[in-house]
CSV table of C-alpha atoms in Angstrom, one decimal:
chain,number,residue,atom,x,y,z
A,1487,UNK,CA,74.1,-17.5,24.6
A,1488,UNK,CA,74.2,-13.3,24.7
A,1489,UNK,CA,72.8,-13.5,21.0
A,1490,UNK,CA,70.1,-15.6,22.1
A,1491,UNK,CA,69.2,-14.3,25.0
A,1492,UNK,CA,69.1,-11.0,22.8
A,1493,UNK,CA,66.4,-12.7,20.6
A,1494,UNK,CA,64.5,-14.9,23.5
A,1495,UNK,CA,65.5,-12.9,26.6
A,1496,UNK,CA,63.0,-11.9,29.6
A,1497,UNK,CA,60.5,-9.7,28.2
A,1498,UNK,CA,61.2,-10.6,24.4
A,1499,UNK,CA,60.1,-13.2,21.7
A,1500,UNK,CA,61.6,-14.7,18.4
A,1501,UNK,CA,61.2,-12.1,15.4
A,1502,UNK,CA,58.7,-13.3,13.0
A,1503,UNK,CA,59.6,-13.5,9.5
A,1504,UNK,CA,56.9,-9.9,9.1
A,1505,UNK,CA,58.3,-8.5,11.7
A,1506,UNK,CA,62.2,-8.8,9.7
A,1507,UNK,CA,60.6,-7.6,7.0
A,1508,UNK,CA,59.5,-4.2,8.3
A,1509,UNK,CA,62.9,-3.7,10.8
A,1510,UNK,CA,64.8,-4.2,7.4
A,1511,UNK,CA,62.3,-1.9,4.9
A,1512,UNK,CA,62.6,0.7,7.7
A,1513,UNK,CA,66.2,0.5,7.9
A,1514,UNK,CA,66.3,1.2,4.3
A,1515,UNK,CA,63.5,4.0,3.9
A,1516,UNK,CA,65.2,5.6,6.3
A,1517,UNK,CA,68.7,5.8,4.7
A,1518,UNK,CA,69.4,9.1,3.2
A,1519,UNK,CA,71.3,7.2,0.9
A,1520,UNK,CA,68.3,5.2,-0.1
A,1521,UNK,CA,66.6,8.1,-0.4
A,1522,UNK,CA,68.8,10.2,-3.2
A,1523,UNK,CA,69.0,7.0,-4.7
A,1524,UNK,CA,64.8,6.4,-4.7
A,1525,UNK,CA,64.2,9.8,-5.6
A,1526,UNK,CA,66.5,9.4,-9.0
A,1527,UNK,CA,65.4,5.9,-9.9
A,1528,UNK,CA,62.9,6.2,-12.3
A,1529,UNK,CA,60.5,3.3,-11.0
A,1530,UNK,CA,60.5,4.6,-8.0
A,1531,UNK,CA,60.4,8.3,-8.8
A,1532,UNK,CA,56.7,9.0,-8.3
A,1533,UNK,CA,56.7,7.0,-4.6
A,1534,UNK,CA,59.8,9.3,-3.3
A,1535,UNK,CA,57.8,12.6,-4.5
A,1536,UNK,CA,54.2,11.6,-2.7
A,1537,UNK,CA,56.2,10.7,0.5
A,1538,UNK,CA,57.6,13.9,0.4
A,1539,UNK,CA,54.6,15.7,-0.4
A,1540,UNK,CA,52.6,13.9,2.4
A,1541,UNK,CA,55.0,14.6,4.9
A,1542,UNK,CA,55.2,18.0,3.9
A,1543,UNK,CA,51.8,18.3,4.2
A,1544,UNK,CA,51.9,16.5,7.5
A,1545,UNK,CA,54.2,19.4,8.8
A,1546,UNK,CA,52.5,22.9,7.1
A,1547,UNK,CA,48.8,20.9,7.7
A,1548,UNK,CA,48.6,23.8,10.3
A,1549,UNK,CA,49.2,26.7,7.7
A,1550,UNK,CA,46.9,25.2,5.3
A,1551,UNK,CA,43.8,25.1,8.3
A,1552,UNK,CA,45.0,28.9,9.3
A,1553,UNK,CA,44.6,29.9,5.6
A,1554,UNK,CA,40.8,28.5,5.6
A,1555,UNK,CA,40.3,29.5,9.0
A,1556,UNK,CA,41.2,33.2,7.9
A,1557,UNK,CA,38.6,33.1,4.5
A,1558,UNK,CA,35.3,31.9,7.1
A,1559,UNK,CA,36.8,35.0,9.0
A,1560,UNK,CA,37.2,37.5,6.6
A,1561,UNK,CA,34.0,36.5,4.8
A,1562,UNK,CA,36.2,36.0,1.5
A,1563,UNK,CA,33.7,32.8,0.0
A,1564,UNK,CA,30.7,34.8,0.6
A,1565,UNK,CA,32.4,37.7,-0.9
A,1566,UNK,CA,32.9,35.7,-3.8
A,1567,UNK,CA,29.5,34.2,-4.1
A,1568,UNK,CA,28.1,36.6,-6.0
A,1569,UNK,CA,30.8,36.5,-8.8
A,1570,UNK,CA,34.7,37.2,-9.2
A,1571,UNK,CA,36.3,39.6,-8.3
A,1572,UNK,CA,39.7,41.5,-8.6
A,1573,UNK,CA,42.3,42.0,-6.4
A,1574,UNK,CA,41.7,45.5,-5.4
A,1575,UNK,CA,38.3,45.0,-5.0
A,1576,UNK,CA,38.7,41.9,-2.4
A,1577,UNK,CA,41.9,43.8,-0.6
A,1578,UNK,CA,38.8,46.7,-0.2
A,1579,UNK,CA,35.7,44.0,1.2
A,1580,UNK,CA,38.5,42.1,3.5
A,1581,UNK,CA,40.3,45.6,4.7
A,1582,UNK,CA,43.6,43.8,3.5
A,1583,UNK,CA,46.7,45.6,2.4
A,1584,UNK,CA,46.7,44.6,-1.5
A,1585,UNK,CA,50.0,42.3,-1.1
A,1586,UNK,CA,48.7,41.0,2.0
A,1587,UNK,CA,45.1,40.0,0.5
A,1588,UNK,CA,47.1,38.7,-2.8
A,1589,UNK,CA,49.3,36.7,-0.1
A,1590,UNK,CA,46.1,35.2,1.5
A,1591,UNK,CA,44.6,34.8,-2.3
A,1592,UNK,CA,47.6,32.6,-3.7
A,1593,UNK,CA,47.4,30.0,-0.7
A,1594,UNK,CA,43.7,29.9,-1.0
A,1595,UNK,CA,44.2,29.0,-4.9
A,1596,UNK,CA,46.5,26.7,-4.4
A,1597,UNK,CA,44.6,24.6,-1.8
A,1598,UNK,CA,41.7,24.6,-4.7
A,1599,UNK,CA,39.4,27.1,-2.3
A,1600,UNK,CA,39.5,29.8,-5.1
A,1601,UNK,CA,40.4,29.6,-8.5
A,1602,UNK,CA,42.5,32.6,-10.3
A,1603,UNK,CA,41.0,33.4,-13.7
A,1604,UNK,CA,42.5,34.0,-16.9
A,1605,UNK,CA,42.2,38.4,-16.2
A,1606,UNK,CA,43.7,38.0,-13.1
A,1607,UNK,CA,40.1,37.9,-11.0
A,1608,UNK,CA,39.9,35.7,-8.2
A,1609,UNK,CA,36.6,33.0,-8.1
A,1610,UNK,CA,35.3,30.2,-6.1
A,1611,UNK,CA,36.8,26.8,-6.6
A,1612,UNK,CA,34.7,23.5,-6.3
A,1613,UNK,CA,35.5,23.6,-2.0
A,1614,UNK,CA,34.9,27.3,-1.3
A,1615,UNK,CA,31.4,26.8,-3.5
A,1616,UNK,CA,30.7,23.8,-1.2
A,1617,UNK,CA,31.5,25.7,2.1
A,1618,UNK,CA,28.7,28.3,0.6
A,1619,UNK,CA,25.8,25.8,0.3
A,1620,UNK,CA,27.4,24.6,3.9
A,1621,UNK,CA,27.4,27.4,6.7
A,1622,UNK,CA,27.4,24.7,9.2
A,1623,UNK,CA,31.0,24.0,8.3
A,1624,UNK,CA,31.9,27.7,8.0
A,1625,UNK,CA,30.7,27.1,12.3
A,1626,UNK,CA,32.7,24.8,13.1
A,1627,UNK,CA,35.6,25.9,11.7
A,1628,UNK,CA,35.1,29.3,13.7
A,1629,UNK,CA,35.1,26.9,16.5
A,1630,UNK,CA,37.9,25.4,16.2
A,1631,UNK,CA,39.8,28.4,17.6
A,1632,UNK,CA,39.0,26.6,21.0
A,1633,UNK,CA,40.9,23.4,19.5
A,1634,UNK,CA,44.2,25.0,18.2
A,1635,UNK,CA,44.5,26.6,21.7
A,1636,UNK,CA,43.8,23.1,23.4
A,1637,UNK,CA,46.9,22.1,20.7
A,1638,UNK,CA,49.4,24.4,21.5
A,1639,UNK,CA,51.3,21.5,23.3
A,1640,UNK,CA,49.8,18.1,22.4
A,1641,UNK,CA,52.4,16.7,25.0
A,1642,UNK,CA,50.9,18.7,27.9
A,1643,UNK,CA,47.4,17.6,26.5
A,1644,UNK,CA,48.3,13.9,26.5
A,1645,UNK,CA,49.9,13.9,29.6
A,1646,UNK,CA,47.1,16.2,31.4
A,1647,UNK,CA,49.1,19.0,32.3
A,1648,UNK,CA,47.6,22.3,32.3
A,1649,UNK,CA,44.6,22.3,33.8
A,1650,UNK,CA,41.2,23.2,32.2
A,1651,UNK,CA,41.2,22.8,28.2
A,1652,UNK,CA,39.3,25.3,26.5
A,1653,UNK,CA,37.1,22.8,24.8
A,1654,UNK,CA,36.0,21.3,28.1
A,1655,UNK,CA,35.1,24.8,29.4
A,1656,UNK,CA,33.1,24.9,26.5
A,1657,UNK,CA,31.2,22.0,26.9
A,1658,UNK,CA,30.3,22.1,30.4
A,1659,UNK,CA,28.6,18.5,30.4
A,1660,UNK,CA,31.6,16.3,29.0
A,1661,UNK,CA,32.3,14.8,32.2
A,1662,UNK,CA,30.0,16.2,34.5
A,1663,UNK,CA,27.8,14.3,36.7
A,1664,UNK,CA,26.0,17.7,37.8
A,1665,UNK,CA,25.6,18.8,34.9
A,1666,UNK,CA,21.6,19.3,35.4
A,1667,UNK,CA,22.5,22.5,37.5
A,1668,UNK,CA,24.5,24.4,34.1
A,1669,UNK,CA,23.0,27.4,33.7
A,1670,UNK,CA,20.9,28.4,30.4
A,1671,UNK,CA,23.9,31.6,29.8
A,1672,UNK,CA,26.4,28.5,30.0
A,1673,UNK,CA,24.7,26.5,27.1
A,1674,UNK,CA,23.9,29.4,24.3
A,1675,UNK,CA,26.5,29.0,22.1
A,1676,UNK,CA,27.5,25.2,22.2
A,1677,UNK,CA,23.5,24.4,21.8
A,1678,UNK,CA,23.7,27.1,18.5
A,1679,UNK,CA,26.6,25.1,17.4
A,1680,UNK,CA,25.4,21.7,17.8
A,1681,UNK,CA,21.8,23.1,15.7
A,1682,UNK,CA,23.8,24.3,13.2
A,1683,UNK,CA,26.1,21.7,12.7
A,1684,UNK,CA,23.6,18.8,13.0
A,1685,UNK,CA,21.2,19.3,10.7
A,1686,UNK,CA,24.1,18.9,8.1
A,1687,UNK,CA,24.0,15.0,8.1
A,1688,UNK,CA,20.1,15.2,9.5
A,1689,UNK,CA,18.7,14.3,6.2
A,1690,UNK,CA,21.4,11.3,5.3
A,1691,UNK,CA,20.2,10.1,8.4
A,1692,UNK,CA,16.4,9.8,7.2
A,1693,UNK,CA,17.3,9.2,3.7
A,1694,UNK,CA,19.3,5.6,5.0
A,1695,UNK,CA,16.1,5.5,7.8
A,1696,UNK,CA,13.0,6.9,7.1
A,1697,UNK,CA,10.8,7.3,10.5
A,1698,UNK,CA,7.3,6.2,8.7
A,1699,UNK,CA,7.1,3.1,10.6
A,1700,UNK,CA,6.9,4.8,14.0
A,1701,UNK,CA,4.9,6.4,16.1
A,1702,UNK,CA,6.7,8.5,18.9
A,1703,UNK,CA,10.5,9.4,18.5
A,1704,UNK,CA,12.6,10.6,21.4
A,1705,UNK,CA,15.9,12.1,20.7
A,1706,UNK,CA,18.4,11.8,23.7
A,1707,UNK,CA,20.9,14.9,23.6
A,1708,UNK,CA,19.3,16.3,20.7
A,1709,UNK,CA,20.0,20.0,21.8
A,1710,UNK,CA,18.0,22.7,20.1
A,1711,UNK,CA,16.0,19.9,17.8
A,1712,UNK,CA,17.7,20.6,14.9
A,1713,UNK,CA,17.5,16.9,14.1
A,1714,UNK,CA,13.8,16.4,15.1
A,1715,UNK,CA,12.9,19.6,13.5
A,1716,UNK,CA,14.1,17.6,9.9
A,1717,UNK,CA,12.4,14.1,10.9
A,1718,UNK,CA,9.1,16.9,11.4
A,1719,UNK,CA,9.3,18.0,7.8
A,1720,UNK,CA,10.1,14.7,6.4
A,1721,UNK,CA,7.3,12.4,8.1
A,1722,UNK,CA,4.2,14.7,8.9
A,1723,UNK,CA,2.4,12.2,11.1
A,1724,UNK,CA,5.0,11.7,13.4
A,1725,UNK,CA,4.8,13.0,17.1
A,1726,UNK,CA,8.1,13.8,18.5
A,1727,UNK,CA,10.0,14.4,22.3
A,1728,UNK,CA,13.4,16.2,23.0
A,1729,UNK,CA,15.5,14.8,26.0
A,1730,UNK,CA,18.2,17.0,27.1
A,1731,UNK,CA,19.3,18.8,29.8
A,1732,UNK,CA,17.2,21.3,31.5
A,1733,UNK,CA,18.8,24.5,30.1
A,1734,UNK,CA,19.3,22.9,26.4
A,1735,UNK,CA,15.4,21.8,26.7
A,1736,UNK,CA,14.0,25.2,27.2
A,1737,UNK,CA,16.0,26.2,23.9
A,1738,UNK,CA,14.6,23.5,22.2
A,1739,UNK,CA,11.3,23.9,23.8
A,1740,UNK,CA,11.6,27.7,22.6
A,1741,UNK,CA,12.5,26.7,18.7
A,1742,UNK,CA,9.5,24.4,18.6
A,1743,UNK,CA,7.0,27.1,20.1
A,1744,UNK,CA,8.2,29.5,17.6
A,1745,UNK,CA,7.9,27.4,14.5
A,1746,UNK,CA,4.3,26.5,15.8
A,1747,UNK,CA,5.8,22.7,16.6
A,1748,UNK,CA,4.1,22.5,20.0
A,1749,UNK,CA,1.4,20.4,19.0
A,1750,UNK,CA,3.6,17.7,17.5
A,1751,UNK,CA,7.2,18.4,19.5
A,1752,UNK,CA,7.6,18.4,23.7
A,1753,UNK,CA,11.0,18.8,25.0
A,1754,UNK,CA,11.8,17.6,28.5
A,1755,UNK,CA,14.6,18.2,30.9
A,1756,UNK,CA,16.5,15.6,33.0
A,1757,UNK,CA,20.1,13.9,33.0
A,1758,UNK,CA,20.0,10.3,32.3
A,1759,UNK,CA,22.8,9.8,35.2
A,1760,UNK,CA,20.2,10.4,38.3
A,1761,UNK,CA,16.6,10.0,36.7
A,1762,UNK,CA,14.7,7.4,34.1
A,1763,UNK,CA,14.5,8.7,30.6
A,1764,UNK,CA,10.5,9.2,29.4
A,1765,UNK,CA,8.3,6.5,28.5
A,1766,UNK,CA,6.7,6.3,25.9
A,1767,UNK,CA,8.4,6.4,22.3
A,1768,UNK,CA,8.5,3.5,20.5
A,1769,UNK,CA,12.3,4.2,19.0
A,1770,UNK,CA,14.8,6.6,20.8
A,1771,UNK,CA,17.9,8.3,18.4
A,1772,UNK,CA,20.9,9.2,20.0
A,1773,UNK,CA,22.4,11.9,17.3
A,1774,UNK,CA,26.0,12.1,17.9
A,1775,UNK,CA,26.0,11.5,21.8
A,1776,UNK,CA,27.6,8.3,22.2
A,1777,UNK,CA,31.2,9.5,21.0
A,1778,UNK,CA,31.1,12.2,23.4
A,1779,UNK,CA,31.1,10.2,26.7
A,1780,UNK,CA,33.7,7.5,28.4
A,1781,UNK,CA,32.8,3.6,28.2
A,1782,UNK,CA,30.9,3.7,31.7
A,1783,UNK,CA,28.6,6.5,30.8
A,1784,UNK,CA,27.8,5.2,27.9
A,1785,UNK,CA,26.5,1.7,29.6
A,1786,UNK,CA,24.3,4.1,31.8
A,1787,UNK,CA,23.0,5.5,28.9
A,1788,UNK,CA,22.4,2.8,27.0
A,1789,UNK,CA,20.7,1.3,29.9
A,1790,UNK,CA,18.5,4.0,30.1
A,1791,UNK,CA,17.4,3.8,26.6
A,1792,UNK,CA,16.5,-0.1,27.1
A,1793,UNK,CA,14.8,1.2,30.1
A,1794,UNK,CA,12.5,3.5,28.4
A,1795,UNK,CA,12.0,1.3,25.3
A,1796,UNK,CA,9.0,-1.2,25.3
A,1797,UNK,CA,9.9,-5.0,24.1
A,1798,UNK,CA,10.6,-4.6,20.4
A,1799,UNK,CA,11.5,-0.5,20.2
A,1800,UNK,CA,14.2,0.8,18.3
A,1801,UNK,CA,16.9,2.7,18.9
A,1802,UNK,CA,19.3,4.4,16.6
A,1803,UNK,CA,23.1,5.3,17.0
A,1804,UNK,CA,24.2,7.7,14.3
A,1805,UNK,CA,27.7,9.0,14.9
A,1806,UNK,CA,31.2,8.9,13.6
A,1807,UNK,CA,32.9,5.7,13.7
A,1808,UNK,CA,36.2,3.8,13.8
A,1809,UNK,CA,37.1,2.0,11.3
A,1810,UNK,CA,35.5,4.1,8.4
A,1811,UNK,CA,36.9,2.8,5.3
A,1812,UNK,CA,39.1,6.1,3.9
A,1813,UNK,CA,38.0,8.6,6.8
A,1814,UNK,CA,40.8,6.6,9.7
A,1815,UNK,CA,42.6,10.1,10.2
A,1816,UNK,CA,39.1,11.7,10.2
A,1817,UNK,CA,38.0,9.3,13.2
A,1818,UNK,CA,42.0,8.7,14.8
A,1819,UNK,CA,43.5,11.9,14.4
A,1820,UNK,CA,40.7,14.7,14.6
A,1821,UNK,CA,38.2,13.0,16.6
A,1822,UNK,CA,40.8,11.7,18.8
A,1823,UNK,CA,42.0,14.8,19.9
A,1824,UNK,CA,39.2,16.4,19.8
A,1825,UNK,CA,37.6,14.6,22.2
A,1826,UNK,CA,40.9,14.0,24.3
A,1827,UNK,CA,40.4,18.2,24.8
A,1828,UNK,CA,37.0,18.1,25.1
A,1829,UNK,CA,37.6,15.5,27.9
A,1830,UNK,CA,35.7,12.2,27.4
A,1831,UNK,CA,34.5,9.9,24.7
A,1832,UNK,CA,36.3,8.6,22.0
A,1833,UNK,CA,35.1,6.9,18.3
A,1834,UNK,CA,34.0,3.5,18.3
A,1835,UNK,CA,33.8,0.7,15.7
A,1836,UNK,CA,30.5,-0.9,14.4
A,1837,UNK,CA,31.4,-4.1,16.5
A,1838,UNK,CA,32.5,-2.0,19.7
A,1839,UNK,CA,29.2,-0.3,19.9
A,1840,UNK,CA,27.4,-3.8,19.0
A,1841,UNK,CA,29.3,-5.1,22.1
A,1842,UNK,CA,27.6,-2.3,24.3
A,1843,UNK,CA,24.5,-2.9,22.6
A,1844,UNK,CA,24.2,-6.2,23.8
A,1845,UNK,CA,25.3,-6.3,27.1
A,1846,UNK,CA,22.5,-3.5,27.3
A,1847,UNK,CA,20.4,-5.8,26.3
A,1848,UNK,CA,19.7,-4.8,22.3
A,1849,UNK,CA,19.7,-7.4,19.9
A,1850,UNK,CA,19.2,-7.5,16.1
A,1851,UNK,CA,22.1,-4.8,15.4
A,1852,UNK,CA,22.5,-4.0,12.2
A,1853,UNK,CA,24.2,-1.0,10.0
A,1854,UNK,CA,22.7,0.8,7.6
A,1855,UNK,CA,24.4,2.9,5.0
A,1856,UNK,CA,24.3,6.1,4.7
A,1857,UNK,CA,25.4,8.8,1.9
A,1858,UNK,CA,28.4,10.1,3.6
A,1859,UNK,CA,29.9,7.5,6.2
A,1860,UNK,CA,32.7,10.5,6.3
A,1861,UNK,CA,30.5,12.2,8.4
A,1862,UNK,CA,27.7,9.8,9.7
A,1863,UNK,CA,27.0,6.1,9.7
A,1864,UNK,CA,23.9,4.5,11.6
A,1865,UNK,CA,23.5,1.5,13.6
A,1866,UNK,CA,19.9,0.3,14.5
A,1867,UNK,CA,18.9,-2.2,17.1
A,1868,UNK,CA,15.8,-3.2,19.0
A,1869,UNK,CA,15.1,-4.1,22.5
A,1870,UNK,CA,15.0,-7.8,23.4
A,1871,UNK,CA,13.6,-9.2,26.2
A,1872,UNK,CA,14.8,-12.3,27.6
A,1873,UNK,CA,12.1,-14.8,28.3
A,1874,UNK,CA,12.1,-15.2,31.9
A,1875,UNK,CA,12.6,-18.8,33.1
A,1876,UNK,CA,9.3,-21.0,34.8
């Protein structure tokens, strides 16, 4: 009766026949035994090794982001840009002792950011090259200084201990209801950030959507205008408004003055939390905005959109999303921390965000692909109204 009780007790349920399965493969992955014994056998040789490797990987993953992290700072890809170079020469540029820059070299060659050539000069590798054409990246990863402090003890961080994150001092508006009254010195450097690191997936954007069609696009949270400042360039006739919060509007407003935009580009302040969005455009974008906030402000904001939208309008979610075929650390593990630091929002799935979509009152959701799902997938929908009943 114990035994059974065991297996049916309070609280439990029978095993399924999967369930066994795993208990039992666990229970034999994890013997050391098993283990010596895997890493010999010949079939299953090449399994033992990538385990190892990945957790290995899984435990220095730290190093290997510190050893990047230290070639944005000491300008070592740019350095390199112009050619290879020796060792002496890059201890010189990088004010390195010699065995400390050869140090620094051999753990950039071996994560394939440089390549060592046959004379013994150092050159860039297929990743450095791409961080080159890429200074967005090279951004971000200075940034995520802010993120390795937030890490110091994930524990504290997912139990809220601690206090203030550095990442949610940073951006002042994750969270804030206020957040019309941040002041303009408060949003410099996050609204720099944001430009910089947006108009990296603005063009797969308009390459899976092209804005043609339309007449008037508003971009809610669009910061600076990085991302209106590309749909500019790549549809002439198109007339465009900025929405973001006062201080990050007279950036933007700034940008498009200075480029001689004025004429075709208005940015307006506000905070979708205490006041309508414009009126106006007949399809709103929302750029990386909705994976910053919690499931109730994204309902207001989503609202707000439907609000301003005319029957039939458009609007377009372009974000990082669960359920990304190959990028599930990229979405589970970085963006869920991330944001956990930062202090709201979290990635969604396609269907998640469709779900919020309709109770908004969107219909016709559909995705569309884009170049690099990695980094950016798109989901458009249109306003629906509801025939009222006679």
């Amino acid at each position: 009766m114990s035994g059974l009780n065991t297996l049916r007790g309070e609280g439990t349920h029978a095993l399924s026949w999967r369930e066994r399965w795993l208990s039992f493969r666990n229970r034999t992955i994890a013997n050391p035994a098993f283990q010596r014994w895997a890493a010999a056998f010949p079939l299953t040789r090449g399994i033992a090794r990538r385990n190892t490797r990945a957790l290995f990987d899984l435990c220095a993953g730290f190093v290997y982001s510190q050893t990047l992290f230290a070639c944005i700072r000491l300008d070592l890809f740019v350095i390199l840009a112009s050619g290879p170079l020796g060792l002496e020469a890059l201890a010189a540029r990088t004010c390195l002792r010699p065995e400390r820059a050869l140090r620094l070299l051999d753990a950039a060659v071996s994560l394939n950011l440089l390549r060592r050539l046959p004379d013994g000069r150092f050159a860039l590798a297929d990743l450095g090259a791409a961080l080159i054409g890429n200074p967005s990246i090279a951004a971000m990863i200075e940034h995520h200084a802010l993120l390795y402090e937030d890490l110091r003890d994930p524990v504290a961080l997912l139990r809220g201990e601690g206090g203030t994150s550095r990442l949610a001092a940073y951006w002042p508006y994750a969270g804030s209801a206020g957040d019309t009254a941040i002041p303009a010195e408060a949003v410099a450097e996050y609204s720099a950030l944001m430009a910089a690191s947006q108009s990296l997936i603005a063009e797969d954007i308009l390459d899976a959507y092209p804005m043609h069609r339309h007449r008037l696009l508003m971009d809610v949270g669009g910061g600076e205008g990085a991302f209106l400042r590309a749909v500019m360039r790549a549809t002439p006739g198109l007339a465009v408004r900025l929405f973001d919060l006062p201080a990050v509007a007279a950036r933007a407003a700034g940008r498009f003055a200075a480029e001689g935009l004025s004429h075709r580009a208005q940015a307006r302040g506000g905070n979708f939390r205490t006041a309508p969005l414009p009126k106006g455009a007949d399809v709103i974008s929302l750029v990386r905005v909705i994976h910053d906030h919690d499931d109730d402000t994204v309902r207001l904001l989503l609202r707000a959109a439907h609000e301003a939208l005319r029957d039939g309008g458009t609007l377009l979610i372009a974000e990082p999303m669960a359920g990304t075929a190959g990028a599930e650390p990229v979405t589970d593990a970085y963006f869920g921390f991330y944001l956990l630091a930062m202090g709201s929002g979290r990635c969604r799935s396609p269907a998640e965000l469709t779900a919020l979509l309709h109770e908004a009152g969107f219909g016709d959701c559909r995705e569309i692909p884009t170049r690099r799902p990695l980094l950016t997938r798109l989901l458009v929908c249109r306003r629906i109204d509801t025939p009222k009943r006679k």
